[in-house]
């Protein structure tokens, strides 16, 4: 396996149409394994083929793990998905805003509205058809990755022109918000 270089904006490949995958051969399996390794190495929760310079309808996704009381990863609580030729065929009316980053837009995060739940159909790494319903953060990651396959980026969908920050700015903002909240909701007792 090998780590693939991740392209960043304004690379034109991030904006182009991507071909459906038609051959589920050894070459594809190797590309998928390399994408999984690249995503993990970059601490990403998703990676789409155009982000590694391949114009294909393919993305890999790995959800964050559940944590125990000490903040350690509980093994077996990450879900790995390989999605090929995916199509969102149903979306919930409810939308929710959340903060997203992208390995192709390093150093920034932005606020984006996404459907709380979606239904997706597509194919797995062996070409078998699947249908799934996703919720919350997993649904958000799927929407972000499937946007990549259509040449779209989260910066196209910000909740407002000001809803983008550098990672440092956002960290400061969060600390300030937390401090403010503590002021308003003092802890009971000592
Ligand atoms: Ni991305």
Tab-separated table of C-alpha atoms in Angstrom, residues 76-164:
chain	number	residue	atom	x	y	z
A	76	UNK	CA	-14.450	-1.568	16.799
A	77	UNK	CA	-16.563	1.601	16.940
A	78	UNK	CA	-15.274	3.147	13.706
A	79	UNK	CA	-17.248	2.323	10.576
A	80	UNK	CA	-15.460	2.098	7.250
A	81	UNK	CA	-17.404	2.577	4.015
A	82	UNK	CA	-16.275	2.319	0.409
A	83	UNK	CA	-18.883	3.950	-1.819
A	84	UNK	CA	-18.868	3.642	-5.589
A	85	UNK	CA	-21.243	5.300	-8.077
A	86	UNK	CA	-23.298	6.615	-5.144
A	87	UNK	CA	-26.582	8.420	-5.499
A	88	UNK	CA	-28.545	10.188	-2.775
A	89	UNK	CA	-32.146	9.286	-3.563
A	90	UNK	CA	-33.876	10.679	-0.490
A	91	UNK	CA	-33.109	13.492	1.941
A	92	UNK	CA	-34.783	14.450	5.207
A	93	UNK	CA	-36.532	17.787	5.322
A	94	UNK	CA	-34.627	18.581	8.528
A	95	UNK	CA	-31.277	20.241	8.011
A	96	UNK	CA	-28.634	20.884	10.595
A	97	UNK	CA	-25.596	23.160	10.543
A	98	UNK	CA	-22.174	21.858	11.435
A	99	UNK	CA	-18.489	22.585	11.044
A	100	UNK	CA	-16.581	20.905	8.224
A	101	UNK	CA	-13.041	20.807	7.017
A	102	UNK	CA	-11.575	19.227	3.887
A	103	UNK	CA	-8.202	17.651	3.184
A	104	UNK	CA	-8.155	19.614	-0.099
A	105	UNK	CA	-8.645	22.933	1.747
A	106	UNK	CA	-6.029	22.586	4.471
A	107	UNK	CA	-6.079	24.876	7.506
A	108	UNK	CA	-9.707	26.027	7.197
A	109	UNK	CA	-13.107	25.051	8.543
A	110	UNK	CA	-16.555	26.314	7.614
A	111	UNK	CA	-20.162	26.044	8.673
A	112	UNK	CA	-22.451	24.144	6.313
A	113	UNK	CA	-26.105	23.068	6.430
A	114	UNK	CA	-26.691	19.402	5.638
A	115	UNK	CA	-29.679	17.083	5.654
A	116	UNK	CA	-29.931	15.340	9.004
A	117	UNK	CA	-30.617	12.037	7.307
A	118	UNK	CA	-30.192	10.682	3.768
A	119	UNK	CA	-30.748	7.480	1.834
A	120	UNK	CA	-27.967	6.452	-0.530
A	121	UNK	CA	-27.668	3.728	-3.105
A	122	UNK	CA	-24.506	2.660	-4.864
A	123	UNK	CA	-22.008	-0.160	-5.095
A	124	UNK	CA	-19.410	-1.529	-2.703
A	125	UNK	CA	-15.788	-2.267	-3.603
A	126	UNK	CA	-16.774	-5.536	-5.274
A	127	UNK	CA	-19.556	-3.997	-7.332
A	128	UNK	CA	-22.367	-5.303	-5.118
A	129	UNK	CA	-25.311	-2.946	-4.892
A	130	UNK	CA	-26.208	-1.420	-1.550
A	131	UNK	CA	-28.826	0.900	-0.088
A	132	UNK	CA	-28.275	2.619	3.236
A	133	UNK	CA	-29.854	5.182	5.478
A	134	UNK	CA	-27.420	7.471	7.267
A	135	UNK	CA	-27.923	9.911	10.128
A	136	UNK	CA	-26.232	12.887	11.715
A	137	UNK	CA	-22.429	13.066	11.328
A	138	UNK	CA	-22.243	10.023	9.105
A	139	UNK	CA	-24.904	11.542	6.833
A	140	UNK	CA	-22.888	14.788	6.822
A	141	UNK	CA	-19.674	13.041	5.786
A	142	UNK	CA	-21.499	11.160	3.014
A	143	UNK	CA	-22.973	14.421	1.670
A	144	UNK	CA	-19.537	16.090	1.738
A	145	UNK	CA	-17.875	13.183	-0.115
A	146	UNK	CA	-20.642	12.757	-2.676
A	147	UNK	CA	-20.397	16.504	-3.372
A	148	UNK	CA	-16.710	15.921	-4.243
A	149	UNK	CA	-17.809	13.373	-6.850
A	150	UNK	CA	-19.934	16.110	-8.422
A	151	UNK	CA	-17.128	18.667	-8.390
A	152	UNK	CA	-18.562	20.533	-5.409
A	153	UNK	CA	-16.776	21.665	-2.248
A	154	UNK	CA	-18.111	22.684	1.153
A	155	UNK	CA	-16.991	26.283	0.527
A	156	UNK	CA	-19.751	26.475	-2.135
A	157	UNK	CA	-22.372	25.851	0.549
A	158	UNK	CA	-21.369	27.944	3.553
A	159	UNK	CA	-24.210	29.186	5.773
A	160	UNK	CA	-22.918	32.710	5.100
A	161	UNK	CA	-19.983	34.574	3.531
A	162	UNK	CA	-18.424	34.932	7.016
A	163	UNK	CA	-18.879	31.293	7.983
A	164	UNK	CA	-15.306	30.246	7.249
